[in-house]
Tab-separated table of C-alpha atoms in Angstrom:
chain	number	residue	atom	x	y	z
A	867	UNK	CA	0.000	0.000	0.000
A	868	UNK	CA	1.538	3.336	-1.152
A	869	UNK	CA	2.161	5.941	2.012
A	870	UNK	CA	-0.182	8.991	2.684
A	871	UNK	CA	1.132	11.939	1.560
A	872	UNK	CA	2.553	13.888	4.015
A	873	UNK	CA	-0.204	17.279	5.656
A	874	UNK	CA	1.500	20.031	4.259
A	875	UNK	CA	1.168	23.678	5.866
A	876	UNK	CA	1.590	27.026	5.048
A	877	UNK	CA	3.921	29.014	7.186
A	878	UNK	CA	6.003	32.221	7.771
A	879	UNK	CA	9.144	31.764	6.354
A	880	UNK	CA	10.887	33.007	8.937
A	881	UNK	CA	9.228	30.854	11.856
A	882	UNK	CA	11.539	28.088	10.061
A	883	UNK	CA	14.806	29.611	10.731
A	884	UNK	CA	14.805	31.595	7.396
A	885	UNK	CA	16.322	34.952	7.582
A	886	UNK	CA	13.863	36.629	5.774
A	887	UNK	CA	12.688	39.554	8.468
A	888	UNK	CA	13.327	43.297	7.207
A	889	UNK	CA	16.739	43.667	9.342
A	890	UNK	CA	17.944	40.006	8.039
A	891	UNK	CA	17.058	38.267	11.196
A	892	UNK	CA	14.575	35.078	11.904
A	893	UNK	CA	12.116	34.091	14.096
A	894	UNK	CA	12.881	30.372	14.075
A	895	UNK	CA	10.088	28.562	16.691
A	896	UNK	CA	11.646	25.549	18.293
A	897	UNK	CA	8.356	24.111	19.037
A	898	UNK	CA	7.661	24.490	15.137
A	899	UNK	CA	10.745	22.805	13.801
A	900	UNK	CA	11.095	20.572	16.562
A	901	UNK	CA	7.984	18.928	17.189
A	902	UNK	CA	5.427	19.945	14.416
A	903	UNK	CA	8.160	19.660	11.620
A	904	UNK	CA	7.874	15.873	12.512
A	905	UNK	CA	4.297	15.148	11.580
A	906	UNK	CA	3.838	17.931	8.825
A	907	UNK	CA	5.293	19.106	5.453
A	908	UNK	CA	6.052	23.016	5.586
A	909	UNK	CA	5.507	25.306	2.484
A	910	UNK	CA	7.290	28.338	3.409
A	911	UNK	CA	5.807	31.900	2.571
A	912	UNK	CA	7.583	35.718	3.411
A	913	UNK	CA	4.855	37.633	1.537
A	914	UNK	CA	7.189	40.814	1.663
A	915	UNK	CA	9.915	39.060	0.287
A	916	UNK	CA	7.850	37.872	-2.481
A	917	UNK	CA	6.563	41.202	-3.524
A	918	UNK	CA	10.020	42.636	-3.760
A	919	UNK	CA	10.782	44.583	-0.649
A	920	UNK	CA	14.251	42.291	-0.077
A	921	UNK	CA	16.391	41.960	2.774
A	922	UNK	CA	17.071	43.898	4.668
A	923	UNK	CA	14.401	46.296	4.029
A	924	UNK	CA	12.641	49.716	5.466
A	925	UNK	CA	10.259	48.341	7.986
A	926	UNK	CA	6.958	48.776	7.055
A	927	UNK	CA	3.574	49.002	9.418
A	928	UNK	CA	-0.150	49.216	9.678
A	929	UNK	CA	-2.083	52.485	9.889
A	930	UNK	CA	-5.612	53.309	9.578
A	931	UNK	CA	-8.934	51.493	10.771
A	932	UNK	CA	-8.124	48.456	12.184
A	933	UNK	CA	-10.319	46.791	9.658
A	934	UNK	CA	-8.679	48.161	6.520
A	935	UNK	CA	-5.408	49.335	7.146
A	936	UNK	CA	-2.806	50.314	4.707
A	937	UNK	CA	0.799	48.949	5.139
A	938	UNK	CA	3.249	51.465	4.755
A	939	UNK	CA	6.327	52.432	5.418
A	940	UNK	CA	7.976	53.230	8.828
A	941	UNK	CA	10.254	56.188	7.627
A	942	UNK	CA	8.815	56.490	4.771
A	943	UNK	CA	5.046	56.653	4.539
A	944	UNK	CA	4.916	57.168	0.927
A	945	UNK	CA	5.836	54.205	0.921
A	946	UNK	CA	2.387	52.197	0.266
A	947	UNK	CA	2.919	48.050	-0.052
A	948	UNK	CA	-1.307	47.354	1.163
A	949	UNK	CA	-2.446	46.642	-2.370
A	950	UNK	CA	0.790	44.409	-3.296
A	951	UNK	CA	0.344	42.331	-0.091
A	952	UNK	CA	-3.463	41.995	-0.845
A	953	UNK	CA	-3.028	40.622	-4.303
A	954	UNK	CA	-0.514	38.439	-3.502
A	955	UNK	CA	-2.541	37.312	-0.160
A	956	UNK	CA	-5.682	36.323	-2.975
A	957	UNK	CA	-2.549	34.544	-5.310
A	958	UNK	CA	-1.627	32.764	-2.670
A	959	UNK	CA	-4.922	31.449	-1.521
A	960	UNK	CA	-4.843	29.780	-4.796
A	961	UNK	CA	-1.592	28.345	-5.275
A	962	UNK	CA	-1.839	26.751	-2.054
A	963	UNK	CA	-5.033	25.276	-2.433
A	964	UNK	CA	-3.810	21.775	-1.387
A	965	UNK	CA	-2.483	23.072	2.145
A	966	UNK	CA	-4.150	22.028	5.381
A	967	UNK	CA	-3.383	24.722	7.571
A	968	UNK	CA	-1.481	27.886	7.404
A	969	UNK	CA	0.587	28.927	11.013
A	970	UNK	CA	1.547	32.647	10.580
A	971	UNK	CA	3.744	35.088	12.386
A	972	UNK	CA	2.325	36.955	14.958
A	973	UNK	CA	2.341	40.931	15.151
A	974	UNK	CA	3.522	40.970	11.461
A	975	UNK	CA	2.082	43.997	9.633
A	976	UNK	CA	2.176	41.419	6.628
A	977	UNK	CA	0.894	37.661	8.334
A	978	UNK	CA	-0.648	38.774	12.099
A	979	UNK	CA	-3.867	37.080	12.529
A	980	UNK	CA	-4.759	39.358	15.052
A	981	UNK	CA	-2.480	40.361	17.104
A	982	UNK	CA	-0.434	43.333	14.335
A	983	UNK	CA	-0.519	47.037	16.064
A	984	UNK	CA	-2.378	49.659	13.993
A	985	UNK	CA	-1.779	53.048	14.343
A	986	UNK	CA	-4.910	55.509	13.816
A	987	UNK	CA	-5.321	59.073	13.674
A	988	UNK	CA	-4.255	61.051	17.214
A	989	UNK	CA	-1.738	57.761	18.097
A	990	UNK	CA	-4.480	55.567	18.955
A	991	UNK	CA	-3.022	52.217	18.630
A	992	UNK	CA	-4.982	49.135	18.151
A	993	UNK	CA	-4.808	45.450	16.922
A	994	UNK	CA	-5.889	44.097	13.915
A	995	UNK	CA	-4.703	41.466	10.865
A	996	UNK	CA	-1.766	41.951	8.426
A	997	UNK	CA	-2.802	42.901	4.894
A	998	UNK	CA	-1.541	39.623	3.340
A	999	UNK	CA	-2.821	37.238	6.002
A	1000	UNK	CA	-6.253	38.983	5.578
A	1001	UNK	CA	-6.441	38.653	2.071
A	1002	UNK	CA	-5.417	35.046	2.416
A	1003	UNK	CA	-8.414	34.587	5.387
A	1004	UNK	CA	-11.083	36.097	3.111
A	1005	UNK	CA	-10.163	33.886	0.324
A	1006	UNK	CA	-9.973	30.903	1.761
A	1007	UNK	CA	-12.265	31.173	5.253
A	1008	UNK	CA	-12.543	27.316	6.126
A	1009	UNK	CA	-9.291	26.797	6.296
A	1010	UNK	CA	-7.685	26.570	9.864
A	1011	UNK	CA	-5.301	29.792	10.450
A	1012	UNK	CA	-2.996	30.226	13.313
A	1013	UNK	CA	-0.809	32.230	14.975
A	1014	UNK	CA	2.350	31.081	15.954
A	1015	UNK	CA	2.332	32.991	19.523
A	1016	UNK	CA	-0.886	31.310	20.401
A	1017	UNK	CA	0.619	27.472	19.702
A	1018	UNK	CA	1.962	27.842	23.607
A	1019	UNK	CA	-1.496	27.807	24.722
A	1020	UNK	CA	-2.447	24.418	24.975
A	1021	UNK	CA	-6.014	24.427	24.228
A	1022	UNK	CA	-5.529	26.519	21.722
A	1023	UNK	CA	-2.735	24.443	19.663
A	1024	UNK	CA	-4.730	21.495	20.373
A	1025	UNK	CA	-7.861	23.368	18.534
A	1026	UNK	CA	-5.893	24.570	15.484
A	1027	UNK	CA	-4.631	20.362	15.206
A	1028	UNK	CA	-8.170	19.094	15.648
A	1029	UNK	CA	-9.034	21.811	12.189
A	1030	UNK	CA	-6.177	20.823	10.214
A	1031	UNK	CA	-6.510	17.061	10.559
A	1032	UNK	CA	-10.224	17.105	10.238
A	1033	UNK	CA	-10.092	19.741	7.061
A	1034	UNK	CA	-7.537	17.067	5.728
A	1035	UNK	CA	-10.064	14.220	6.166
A	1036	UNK	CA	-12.548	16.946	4.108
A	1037	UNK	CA	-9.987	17.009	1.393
A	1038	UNK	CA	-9.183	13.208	1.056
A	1039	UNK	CA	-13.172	12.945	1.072
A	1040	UNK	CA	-13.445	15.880	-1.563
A	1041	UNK	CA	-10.819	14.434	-3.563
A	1042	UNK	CA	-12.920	10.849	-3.680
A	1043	UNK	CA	-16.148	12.484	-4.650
A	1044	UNK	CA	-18.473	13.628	-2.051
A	1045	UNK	CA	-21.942	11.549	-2.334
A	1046	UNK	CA	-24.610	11.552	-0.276
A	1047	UNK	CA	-23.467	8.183	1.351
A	1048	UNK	CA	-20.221	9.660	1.886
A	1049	UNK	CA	-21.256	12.405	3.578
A	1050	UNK	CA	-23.075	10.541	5.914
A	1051	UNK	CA	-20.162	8.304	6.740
A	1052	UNK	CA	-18.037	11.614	7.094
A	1053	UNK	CA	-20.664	12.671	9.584
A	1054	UNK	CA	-21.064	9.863	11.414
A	1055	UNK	CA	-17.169	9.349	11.864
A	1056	UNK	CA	-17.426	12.599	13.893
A	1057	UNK	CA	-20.461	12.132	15.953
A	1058	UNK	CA	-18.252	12.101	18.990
A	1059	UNK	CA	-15.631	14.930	18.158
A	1060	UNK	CA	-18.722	17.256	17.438
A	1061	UNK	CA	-20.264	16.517	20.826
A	1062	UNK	CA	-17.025	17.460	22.537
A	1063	UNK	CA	-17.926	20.875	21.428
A	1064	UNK	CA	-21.824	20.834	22.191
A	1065	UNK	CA	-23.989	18.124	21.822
A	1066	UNK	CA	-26.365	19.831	19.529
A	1067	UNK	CA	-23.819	20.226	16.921
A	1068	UNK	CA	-24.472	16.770	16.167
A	1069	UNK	CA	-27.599	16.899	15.552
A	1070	UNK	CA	-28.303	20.041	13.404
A	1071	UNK	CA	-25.388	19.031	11.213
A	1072	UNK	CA	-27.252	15.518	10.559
A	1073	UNK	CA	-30.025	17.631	9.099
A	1074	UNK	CA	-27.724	19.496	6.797
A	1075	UNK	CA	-25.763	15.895	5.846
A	1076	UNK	CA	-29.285	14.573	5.233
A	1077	UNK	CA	-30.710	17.259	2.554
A	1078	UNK	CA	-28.072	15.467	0.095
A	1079	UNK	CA	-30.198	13.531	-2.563
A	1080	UNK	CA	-27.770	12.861	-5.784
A	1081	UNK	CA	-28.364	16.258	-7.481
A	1082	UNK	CA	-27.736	18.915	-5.063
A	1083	UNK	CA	-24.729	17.156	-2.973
A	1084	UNK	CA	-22.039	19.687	-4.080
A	1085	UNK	CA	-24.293	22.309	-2.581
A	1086	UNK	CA	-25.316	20.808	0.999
A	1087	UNK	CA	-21.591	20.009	0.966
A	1088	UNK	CA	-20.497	23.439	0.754
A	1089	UNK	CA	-23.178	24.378	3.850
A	1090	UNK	CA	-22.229	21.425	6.145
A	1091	UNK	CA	-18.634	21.708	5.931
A	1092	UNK	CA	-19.036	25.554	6.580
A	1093	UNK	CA	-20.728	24.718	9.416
A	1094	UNK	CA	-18.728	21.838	10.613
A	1095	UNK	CA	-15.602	23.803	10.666
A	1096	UNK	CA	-17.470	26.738	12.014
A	1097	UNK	CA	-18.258	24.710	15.075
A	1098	UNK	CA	-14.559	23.326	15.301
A	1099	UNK	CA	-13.504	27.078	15.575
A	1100	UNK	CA	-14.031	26.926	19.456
A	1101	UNK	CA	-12.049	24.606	21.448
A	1102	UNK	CA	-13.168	22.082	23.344
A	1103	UNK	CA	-13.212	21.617	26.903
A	1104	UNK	CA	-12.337	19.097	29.238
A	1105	UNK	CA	-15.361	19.073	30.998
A	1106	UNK	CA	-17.021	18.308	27.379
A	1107	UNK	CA	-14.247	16.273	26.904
A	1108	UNK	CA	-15.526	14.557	29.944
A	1109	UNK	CA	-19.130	14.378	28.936
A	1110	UNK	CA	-18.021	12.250	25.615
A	1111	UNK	CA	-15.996	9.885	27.662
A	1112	UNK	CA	-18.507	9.086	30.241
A	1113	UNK	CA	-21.079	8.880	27.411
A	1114	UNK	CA	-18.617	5.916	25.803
A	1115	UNK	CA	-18.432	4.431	28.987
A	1116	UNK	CA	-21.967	4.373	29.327
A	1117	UNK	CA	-22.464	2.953	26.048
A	1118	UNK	CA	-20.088	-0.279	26.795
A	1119	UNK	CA	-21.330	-0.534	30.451
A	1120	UNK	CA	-22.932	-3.908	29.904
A	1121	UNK	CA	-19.592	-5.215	28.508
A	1122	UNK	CA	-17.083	-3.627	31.380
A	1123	UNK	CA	-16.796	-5.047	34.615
A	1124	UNK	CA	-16.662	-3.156	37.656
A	1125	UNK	CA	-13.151	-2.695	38.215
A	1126	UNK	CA	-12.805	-1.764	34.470
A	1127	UNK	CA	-16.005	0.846	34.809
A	1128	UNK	CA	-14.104	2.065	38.458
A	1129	UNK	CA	-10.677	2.411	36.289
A	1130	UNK	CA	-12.465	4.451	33.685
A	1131	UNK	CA	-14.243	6.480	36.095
A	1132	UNK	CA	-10.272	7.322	37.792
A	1133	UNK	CA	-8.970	8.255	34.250
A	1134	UNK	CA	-11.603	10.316	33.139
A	1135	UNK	CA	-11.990	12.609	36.606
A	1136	UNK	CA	-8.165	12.387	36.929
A	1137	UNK	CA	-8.402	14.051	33.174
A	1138	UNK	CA	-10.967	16.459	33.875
A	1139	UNK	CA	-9.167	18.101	36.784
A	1140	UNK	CA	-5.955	18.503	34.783
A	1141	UNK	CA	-3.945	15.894	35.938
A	1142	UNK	CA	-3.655	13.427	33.021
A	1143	UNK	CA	-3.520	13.596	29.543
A	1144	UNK	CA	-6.670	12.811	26.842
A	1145	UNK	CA	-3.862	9.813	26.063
A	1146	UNK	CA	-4.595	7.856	29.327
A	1147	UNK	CA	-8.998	7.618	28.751
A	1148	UNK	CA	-8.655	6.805	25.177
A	1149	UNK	CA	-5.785	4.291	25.358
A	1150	UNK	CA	-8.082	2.587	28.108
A	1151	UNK	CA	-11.124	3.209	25.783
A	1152	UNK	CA	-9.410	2.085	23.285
A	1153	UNK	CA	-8.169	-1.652	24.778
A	1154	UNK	CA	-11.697	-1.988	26.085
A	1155	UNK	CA	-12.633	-2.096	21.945
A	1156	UNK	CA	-9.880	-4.221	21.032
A	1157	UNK	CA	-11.675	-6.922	23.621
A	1158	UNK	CA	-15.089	-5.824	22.808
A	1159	UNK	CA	-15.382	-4.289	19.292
A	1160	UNK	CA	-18.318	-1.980	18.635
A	1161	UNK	CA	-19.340	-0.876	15.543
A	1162	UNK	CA	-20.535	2.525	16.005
A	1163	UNK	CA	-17.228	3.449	18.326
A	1164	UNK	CA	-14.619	1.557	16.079
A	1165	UNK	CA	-15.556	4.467	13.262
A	1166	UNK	CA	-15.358	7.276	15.812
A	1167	UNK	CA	-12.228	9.391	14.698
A	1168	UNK	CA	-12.343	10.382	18.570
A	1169	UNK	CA	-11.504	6.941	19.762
A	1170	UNK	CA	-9.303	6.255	16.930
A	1171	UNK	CA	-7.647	9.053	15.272
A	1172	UNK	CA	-4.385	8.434	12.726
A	1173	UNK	CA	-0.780	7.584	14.505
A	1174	UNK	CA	0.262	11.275	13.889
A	1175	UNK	CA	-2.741	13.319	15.532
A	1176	UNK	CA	-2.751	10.805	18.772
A	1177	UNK	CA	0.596	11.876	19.169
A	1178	UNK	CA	0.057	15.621	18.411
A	1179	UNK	CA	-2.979	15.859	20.254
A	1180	UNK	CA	-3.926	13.482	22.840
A	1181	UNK	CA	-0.525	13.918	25.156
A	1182	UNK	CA	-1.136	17.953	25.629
């Protein structure tokens, strides 16, 4: 059987050690090199470099509204790169159409998600997105965005994995041919990673799933996985996290004995309360199945997510 291709992201050039900043310097992230560079192919991006600033180069920032903000230069405001950036932001968004995930340097007045100072009239300062990561976003809004500052926070990194291995189960699925049946199966496969963000989730995404009749598929595609993704956007918590478990549990109750239910019951609290890993429920969860197979749980992409994104994910 021929290997998966590897989950490539998008990424600031410089958060790989390139030194691409505008006084010839990097911003190489250890975390990014060291750990993620093991799991994921990186397609390295300095928008300013691309357009032709070089290196070094006159800084440039963001001033303006914070919700359209030109990008200009420092010293030199004549300077004036925002329409540059923006049309190679919307380029971009198209050449990279096979990416999973895009991690993007923070406070850049070129790739900030969020997090990029803009200065308005009377020296009001404010935060808002870098011209070329917001061109980028509004091209391309399903597909999971992050900035590299906010990978320390656990829940947060964990949230931006979750996206980009579930939009790269969308794109293997896309790339198949979505059907109705095979949206259902998609679905399905997910019952339990939906409900660790709200349990009605579920259920009014079955009713979008279930409009799909042959000949308007591509359509109710299109509005489920916007709203599938749209639900990933906000990370899970371990009390949820808690509520699935126990709800597995539950379900395999008749086939546990009580020592096995009372070992369960440790793990999951002992998760809930911080001191264990999402590793140490599952892998329990996940030998009970192995001795008692299930066919609903055995398809759950909770219980039994690829090598890669148990590793990733379930030790945070």
């Amino acid at each position: 059987m021929r290997p998966a291709p590897p989950i490539r992201l998008g990424i600031s050039s410089c958060l790989l050690g390139q030194k691409v900043r505008y006084d010839g310097t990097d911003r190489r992230d250890r975390f990014i090199t060291g750990t993620l560079g093991k799991y994921f192919e990186f397609v390295p991006v300095c928008p300013e470099v691309a357009i032709g600033l070089g290196v070094p180069r006159p800084p440039i920032r963001l001033v303006g509204h914070p919700n359209a903000p030109h990008a200009v230069g420092v010293e030199n405001p004549a300077l004036d790169v925002t329409n540059k950036l923006a049309a190679y932001g919307r380029r971009q968004a198209r050449a990279l159409h096979d990416v999973s995930g895009y991690i993007l340097k923070s406070r850049s007045p070129s790739c900030g998600v969020e997090s990029t100072k803009v200065f308005s009239k009377g020296g009001r300062v404010r935060r808002g997105r870098g011209v070329y990561a917001a061109a980028f976003m509004a091209a391309r809004p399903l597909l999971p965005v992050e900035e590299e500052s906010r990978l320390g926070d656990v829940r947060r990194c964990d949230n931006f994995l979750e996206r980009v291995f579930a939009w790269r189960r969308w794109q293997a699925l896309r790339a198949r041919g979505v059907t109705p049946s095979r949206l259902a199966a998609f679905h399905a496969a997910h019952e339990l990673s939906l409900r660790a963000h709200g349990k009605a989730h579920y259920r009014a995404l079955g009713r979008v799933a279930a409009r799909a009749d042959g000949r308007n598929t591509r359509l109710v595609a299109q509005d489920y996985i916007q709203g599938f993704m749209r639900v990933l956007m906000r990370p899970a918590t371990r009390a949820r996290h808690a509520g699935v478990l126990t709800h597995v549990m539950n379900h395999l109750r008749d086939r546990l004995g009580s020592r096995e239910r009372a070992a369960l019951r440790a793990a999951i609290r002992s998760y809930r309360n911080g001191r264990q890993s999402l590793a140490t429920p599952v892998r329990l969860l996940q030998r009970h199945l192995r001795r008692h197979p299930d066919p609903w749980l055995v398809r759950q992409v909770y219980l039994q997510p690829g090598t890669h994104e148990f590793m990733l994910r379930y030790k945070a």
